[in-house]
Coordinates of C-alpha atoms in Angstrom, one line a residue:
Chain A
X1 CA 27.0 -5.4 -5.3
X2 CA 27.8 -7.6 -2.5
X3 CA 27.4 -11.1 -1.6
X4 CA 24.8 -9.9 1.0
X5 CA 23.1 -7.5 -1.2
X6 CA 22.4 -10.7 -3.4
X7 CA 21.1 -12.3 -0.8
X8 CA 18.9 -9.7 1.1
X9 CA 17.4 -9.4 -2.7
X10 CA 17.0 -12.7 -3.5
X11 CA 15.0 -12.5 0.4
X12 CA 12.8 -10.0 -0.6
X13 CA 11.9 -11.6 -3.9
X14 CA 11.1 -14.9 -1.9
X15 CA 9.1 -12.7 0.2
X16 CA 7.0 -11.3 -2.6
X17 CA 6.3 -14.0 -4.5
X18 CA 4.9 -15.9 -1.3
X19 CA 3.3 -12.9 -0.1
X20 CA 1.4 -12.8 -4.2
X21 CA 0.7 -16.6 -3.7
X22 CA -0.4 -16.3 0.0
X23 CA -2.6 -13.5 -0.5
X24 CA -4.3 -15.1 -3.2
X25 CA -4.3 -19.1 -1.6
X26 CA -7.8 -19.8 -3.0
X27 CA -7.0 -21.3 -5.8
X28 CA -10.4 -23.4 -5.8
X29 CA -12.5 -20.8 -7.0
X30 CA -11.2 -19.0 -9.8
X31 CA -12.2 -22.8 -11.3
X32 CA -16.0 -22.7 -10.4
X33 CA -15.9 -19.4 -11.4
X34 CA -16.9 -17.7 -8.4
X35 CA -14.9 -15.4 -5.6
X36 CA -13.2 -16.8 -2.4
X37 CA -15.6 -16.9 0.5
X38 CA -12.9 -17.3 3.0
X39 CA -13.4 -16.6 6.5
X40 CA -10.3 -14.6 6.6
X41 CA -11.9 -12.2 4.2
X42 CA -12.8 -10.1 7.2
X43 CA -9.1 -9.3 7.7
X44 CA -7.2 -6.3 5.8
X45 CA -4.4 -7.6 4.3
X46 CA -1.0 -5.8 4.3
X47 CA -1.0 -4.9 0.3
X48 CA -3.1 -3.3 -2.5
X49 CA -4.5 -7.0 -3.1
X50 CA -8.1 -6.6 -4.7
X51 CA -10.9 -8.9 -3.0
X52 CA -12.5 -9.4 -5.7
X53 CA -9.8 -11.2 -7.2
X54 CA -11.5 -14.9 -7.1
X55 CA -8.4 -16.1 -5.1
X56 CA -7.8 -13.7 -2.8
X57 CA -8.4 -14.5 1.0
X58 CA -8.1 -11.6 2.3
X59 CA -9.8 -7.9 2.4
X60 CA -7.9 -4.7 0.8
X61 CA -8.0 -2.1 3.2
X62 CA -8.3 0.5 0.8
X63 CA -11.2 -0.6 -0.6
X64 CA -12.2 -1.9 3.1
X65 CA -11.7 1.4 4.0
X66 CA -13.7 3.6 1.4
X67 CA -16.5 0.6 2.0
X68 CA -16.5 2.0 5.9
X69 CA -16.6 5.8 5.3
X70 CA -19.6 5.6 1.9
X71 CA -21.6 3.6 4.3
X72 CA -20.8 5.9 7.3
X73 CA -23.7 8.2 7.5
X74 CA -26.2 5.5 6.3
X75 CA -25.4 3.5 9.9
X76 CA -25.2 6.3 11.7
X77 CA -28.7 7.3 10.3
X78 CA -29.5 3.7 11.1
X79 CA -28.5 3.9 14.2
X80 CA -25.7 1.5 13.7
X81 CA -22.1 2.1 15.8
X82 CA -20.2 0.8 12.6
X83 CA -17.5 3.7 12.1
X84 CA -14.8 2.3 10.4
X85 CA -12.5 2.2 13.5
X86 CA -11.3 -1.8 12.3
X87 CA -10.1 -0.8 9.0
X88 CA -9.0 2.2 10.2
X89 CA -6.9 0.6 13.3
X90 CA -5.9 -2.2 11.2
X91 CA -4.0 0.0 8.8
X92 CA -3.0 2.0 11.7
X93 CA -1.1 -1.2 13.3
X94 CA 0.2 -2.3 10.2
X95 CA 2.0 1.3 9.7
X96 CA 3.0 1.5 14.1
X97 CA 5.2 -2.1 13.7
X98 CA 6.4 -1.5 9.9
X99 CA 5.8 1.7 8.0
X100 CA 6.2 1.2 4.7
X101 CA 8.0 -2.2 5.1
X102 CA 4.9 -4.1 3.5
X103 CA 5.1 -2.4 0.2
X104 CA 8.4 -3.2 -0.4
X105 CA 8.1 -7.2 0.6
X106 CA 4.7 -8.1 0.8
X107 CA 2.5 -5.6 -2.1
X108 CA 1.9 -8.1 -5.3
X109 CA 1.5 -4.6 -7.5
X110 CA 4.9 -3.4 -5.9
X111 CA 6.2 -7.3 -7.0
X112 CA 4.4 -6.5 -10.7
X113 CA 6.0 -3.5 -11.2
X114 CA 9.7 -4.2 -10.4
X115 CA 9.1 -7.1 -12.8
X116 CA 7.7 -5.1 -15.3
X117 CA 10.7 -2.8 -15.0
X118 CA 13.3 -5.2 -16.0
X119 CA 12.5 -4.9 -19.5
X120 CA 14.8 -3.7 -21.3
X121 CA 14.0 -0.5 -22.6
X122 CA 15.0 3.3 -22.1
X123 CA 14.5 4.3 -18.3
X124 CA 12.3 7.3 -17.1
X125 CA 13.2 9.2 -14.0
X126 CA 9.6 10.3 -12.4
X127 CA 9.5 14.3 -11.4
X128 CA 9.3 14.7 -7.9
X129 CA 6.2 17.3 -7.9
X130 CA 4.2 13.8 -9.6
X131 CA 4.7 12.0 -6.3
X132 CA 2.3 14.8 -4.0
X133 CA -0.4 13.5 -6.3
X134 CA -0.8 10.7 -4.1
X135 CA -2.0 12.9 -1.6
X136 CA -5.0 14.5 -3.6
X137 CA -5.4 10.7 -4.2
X138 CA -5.7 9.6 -0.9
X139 CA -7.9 12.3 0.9
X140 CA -10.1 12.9 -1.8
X141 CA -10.7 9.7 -3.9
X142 CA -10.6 7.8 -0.8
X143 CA -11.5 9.8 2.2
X144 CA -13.6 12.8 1.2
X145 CA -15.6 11.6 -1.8
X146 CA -16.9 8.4 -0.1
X147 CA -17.7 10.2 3.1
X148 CA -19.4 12.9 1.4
X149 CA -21.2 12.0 -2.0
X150 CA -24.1 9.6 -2.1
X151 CA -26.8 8.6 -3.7
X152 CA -30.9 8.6 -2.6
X153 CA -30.5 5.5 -0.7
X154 CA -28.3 7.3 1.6
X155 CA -24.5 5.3 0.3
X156 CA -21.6 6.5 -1.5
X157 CA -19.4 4.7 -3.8
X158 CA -15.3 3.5 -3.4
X159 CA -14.4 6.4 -5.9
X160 CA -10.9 5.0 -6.0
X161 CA -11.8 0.9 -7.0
X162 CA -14.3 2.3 -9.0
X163 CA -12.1 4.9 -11.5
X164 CA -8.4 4.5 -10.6
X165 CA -7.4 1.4 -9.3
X166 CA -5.6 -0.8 -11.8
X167 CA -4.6 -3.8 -9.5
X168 CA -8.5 -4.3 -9.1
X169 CA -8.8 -4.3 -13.2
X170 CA -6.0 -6.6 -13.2
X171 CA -6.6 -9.1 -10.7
X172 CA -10.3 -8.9 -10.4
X173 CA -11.7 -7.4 -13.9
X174 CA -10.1 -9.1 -16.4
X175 CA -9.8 -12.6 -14.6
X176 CA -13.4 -12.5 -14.0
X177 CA -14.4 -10.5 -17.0
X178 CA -12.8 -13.6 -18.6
X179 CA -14.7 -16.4 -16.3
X180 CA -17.8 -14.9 -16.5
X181 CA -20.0 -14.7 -19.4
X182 CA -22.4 -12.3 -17.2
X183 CA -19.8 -9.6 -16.2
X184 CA -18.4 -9.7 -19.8
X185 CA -21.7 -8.5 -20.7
X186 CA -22.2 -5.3 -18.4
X187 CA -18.8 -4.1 -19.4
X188 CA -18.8 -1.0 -20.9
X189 CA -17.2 2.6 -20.7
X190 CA -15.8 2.5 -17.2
X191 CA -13.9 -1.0 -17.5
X192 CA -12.5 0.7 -20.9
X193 CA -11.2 3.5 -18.5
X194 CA -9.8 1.0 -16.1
X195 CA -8.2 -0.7 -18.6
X196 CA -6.7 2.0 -20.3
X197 CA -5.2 3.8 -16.8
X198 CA -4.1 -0.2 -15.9
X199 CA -2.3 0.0 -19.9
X200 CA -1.2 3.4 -19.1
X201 CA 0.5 2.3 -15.8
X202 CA 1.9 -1.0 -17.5
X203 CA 3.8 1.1 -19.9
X204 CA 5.2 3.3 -17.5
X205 CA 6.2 1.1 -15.0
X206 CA 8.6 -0.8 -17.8
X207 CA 9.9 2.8 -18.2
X208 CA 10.0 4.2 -14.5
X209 CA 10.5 2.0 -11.1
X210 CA 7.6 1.8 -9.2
X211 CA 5.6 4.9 -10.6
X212 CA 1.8 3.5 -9.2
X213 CA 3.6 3.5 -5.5
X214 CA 5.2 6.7 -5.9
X215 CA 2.4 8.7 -7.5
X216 CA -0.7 7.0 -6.4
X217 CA -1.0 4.4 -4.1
X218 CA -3.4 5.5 -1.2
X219 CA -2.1 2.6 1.1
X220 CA 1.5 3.3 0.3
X221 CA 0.8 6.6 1.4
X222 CA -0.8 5.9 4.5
X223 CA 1.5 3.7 5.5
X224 CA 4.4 6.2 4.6
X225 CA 3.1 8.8 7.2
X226 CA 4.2 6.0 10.0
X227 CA 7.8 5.8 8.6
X228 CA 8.8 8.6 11.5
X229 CA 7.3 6.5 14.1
X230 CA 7.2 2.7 13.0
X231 CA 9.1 0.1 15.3
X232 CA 10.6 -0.8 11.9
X233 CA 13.1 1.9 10.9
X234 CA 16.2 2.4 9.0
X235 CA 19.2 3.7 10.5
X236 CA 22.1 5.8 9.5
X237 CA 25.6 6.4 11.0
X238 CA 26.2 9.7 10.1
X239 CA 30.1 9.6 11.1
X240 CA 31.0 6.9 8.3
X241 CA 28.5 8.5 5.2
X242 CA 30.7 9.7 2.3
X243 CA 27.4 11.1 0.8
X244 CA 28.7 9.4 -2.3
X245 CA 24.6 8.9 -3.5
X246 CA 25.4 5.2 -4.0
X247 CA 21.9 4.9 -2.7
X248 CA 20.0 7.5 -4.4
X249 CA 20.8 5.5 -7.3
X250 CA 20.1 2.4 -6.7
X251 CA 16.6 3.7 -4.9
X252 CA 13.5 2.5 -6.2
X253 CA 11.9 6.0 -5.1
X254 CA 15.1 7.8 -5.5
X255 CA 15.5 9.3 -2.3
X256 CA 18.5 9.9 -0.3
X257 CA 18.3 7.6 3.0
X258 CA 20.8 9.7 4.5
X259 CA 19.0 12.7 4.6
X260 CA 15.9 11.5 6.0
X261 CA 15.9 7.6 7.2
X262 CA 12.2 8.2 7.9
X263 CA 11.1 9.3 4.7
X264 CA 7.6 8.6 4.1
X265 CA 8.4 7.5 0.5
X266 CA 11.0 5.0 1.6
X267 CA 9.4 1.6 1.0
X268 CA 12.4 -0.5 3.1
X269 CA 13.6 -2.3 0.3
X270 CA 16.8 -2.2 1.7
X271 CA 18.7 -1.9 -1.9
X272 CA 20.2 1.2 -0.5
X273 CA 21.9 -1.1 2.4
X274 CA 23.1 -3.6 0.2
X275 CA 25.2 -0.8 -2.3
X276 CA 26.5 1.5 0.3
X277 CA 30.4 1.3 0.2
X278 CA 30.9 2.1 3.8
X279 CA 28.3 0.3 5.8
X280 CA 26.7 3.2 7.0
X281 CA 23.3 1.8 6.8
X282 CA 21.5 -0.6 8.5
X283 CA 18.0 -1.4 9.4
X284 CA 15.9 -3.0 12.2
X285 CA 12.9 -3.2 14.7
X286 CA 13.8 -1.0 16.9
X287 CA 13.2 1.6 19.2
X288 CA 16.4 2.7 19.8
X289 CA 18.4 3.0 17.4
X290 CA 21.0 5.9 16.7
X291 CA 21.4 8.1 14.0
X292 CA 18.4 7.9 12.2
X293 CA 16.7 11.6 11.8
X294 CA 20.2 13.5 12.5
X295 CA 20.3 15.1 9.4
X296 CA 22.0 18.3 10.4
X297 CA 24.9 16.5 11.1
X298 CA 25.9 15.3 7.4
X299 CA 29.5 15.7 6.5
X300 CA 29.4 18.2 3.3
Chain B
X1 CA 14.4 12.4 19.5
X2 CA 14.3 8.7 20.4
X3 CA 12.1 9.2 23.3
X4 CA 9.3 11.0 21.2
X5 CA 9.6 8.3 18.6
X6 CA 9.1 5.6 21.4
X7 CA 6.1 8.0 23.1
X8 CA 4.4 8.1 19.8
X9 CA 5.2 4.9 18.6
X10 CA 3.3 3.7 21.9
X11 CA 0.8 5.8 21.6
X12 CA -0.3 4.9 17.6
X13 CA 0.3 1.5 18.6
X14 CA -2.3 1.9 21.3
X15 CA -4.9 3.4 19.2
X16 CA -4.9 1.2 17.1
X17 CA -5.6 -1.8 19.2
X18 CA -8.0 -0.1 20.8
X19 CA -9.6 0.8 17.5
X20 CA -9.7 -2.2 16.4
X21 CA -11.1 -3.8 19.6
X22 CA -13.7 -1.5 19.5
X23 CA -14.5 -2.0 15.9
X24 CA -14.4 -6.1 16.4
X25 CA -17.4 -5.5 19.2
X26 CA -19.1 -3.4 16.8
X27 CA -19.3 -6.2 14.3
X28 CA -17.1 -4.4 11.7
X29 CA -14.9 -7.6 10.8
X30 CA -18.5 -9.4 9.8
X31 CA -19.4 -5.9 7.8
X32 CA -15.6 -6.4 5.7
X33 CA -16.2 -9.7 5.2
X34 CA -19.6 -9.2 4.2
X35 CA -18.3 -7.3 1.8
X36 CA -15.4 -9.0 0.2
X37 CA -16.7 -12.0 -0.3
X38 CA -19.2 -10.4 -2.9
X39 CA -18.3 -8.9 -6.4
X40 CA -17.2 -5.8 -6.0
X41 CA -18.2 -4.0 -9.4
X42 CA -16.6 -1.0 -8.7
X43 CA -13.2 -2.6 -8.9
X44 CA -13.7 -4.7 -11.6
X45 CA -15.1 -1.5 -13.7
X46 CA -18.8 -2.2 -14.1
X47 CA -19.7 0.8 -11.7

């Protein structure tokens, strides 16, 4: 690897840990034992960054998101113009300037799992008909079922908080499982389900890179669908690739950049940029930028 | 090619302001924050 590869990683690792500490500033109340009440809480953070985690100071637009469409028909019912449009235009804008840029240098869980991965132990390579389950994730755990399913008093539920999402069992469940005697107390069948998908996903992510992002992760994969059109973009010059899959390898999501820059599974980490023996790749915010999507023109 | 991607990039980035304008003047910032700054038991697997 290359002196700037070391230091474009070392970057991005300064970027994620700040990002972790950043979104979680409130350190304050995790020691009275309640949740942040931050007036930023009414902004969607960039990440998968639970707000019920007692420091967090910001909102996840996931959950933001299912909160919007379960309490859709209830304010229209009530009269109420509350449609969702600023979650849904916040994650909208976050996905227009960067794409997928945030999870690979801002998402704590995307941090937790390339941490998780560096022990030592035999590695997995994920099968690529797993990753496509992100997309039953996303429209039905966290579009569909909260729009549609309710109960008498006219509201739905977050389906995915409420029986996938292991970053809210990790940051918020256990922490406040653990602060409060009260919430120990109610926990019964459904935290044990949390915890065992949030063990399942712990194991496998010391065995696979990245498998919650690449699998599952509903704001990954809304993000991802901006990757074609994001100001944000890789670029590829097509004329100097050797197609040597230098970068394959070294992808967290093991794609090949050079076939398509835009991928909506490419998370921006750039490792692919650092390794690549000819230079051919680069990256910027741009809207101009040549190469990038001309994959007809790879040299065999 | 590059001028779709800057039509469409314009154009998402467009709808999105305007989304979220119109979702500020709806009061959907107070109805997030509303929201995360209470327990959410959902997430933390109470139900």
């Amino acid at each position: 690897m290359k002196i700037t590869g070391l230091k474009t990683e070392g970057k991005r690792r300064i970027f994620q840990i700040a990002a972790a500490l950043g979104f979680n500033l409130d350190f304050l109340s995790p020691l009275k034992g309640n949740i942040s009440q931050a007036r930023t809480k009414g902004l969607c953070l960039p990440a998968l960054n639970c707000y019920s985690c007692p420091a967090a100071i910001g909102a996840c637009p996931v959950g933001a998101l299912q909160n919007s469409l379960n309490s859709l028909r209830y304010n229209l019912a009530a009269g109420q113009k509350k449609l969702g449009l600023y979650v849904m235009g916040s994650i909208a804008l976050m996905g227009t300037i960067g794409g997928r840029l945030p999870c690979g240098w801002l998402c704590p869980f995307g941090l937790l799992q390339e941490l998780v991965y560096k022990i030592p132990l035999p590695k997995i390579r994920i099968p690529a008909f797993l990753t496509y389950f992100r997309y039953i994730v996303l429209v039905f755990l966290v579009w569909l079922l909260p729009l549609l399913v309710m109960d008498a008093s006219g509201l739905g539920w977050p389906w995915f908080c409420k029986w996938v999402c292991p970053a809210g069992t990790l940051e918020a469940g256990l922490i406040l499982s653990g602060l409060d005697p009260g919430i120990r107390a109610q926990l019964g069948y459904l935290f044990a389900w949390k915890l065992g998908l949030l063990v399942i996903f712990l194991a496998w992510m010391s065995v696979s890179m990245r498998p919650f992002c690449r699998t599952v992760c509903p704001l990954g994969t809304m993000l991802g669908f901006f990757n074609r059109v994001s100001a944000f973009r890789m670029k590829v010059d097509l004329e100097r690739c050797i197609v040597c899959d230098a970068c394959q390898k070294i992808c967290p999501v093991s794609i090949r950049i050079y076939e398509n820059p835009d991928s909506s599974q490419c998370i921006r980490c750039l490792k692919c940029e650092q390794v690549c023996p000819t230079s051919c790749l680069s990256h910027g915010f741009s809207l101009s930028a040549t190469g990038a999507g001309q994959t007809t023109r790879i040299r065999p | 090619m590059i001028k779709k991607r800057r039509i469409l990039f314009f154009a998402f980035l467009l709808v999105s302001v305007v989304f979220i304008v119109l979702g500020l003047l709806a009061g959907e910032f107070r109805v997030v924050w509303q929201k995360a700054v209470t327990v959410c038991l959902e997430c933390i697997g109470i139900g």
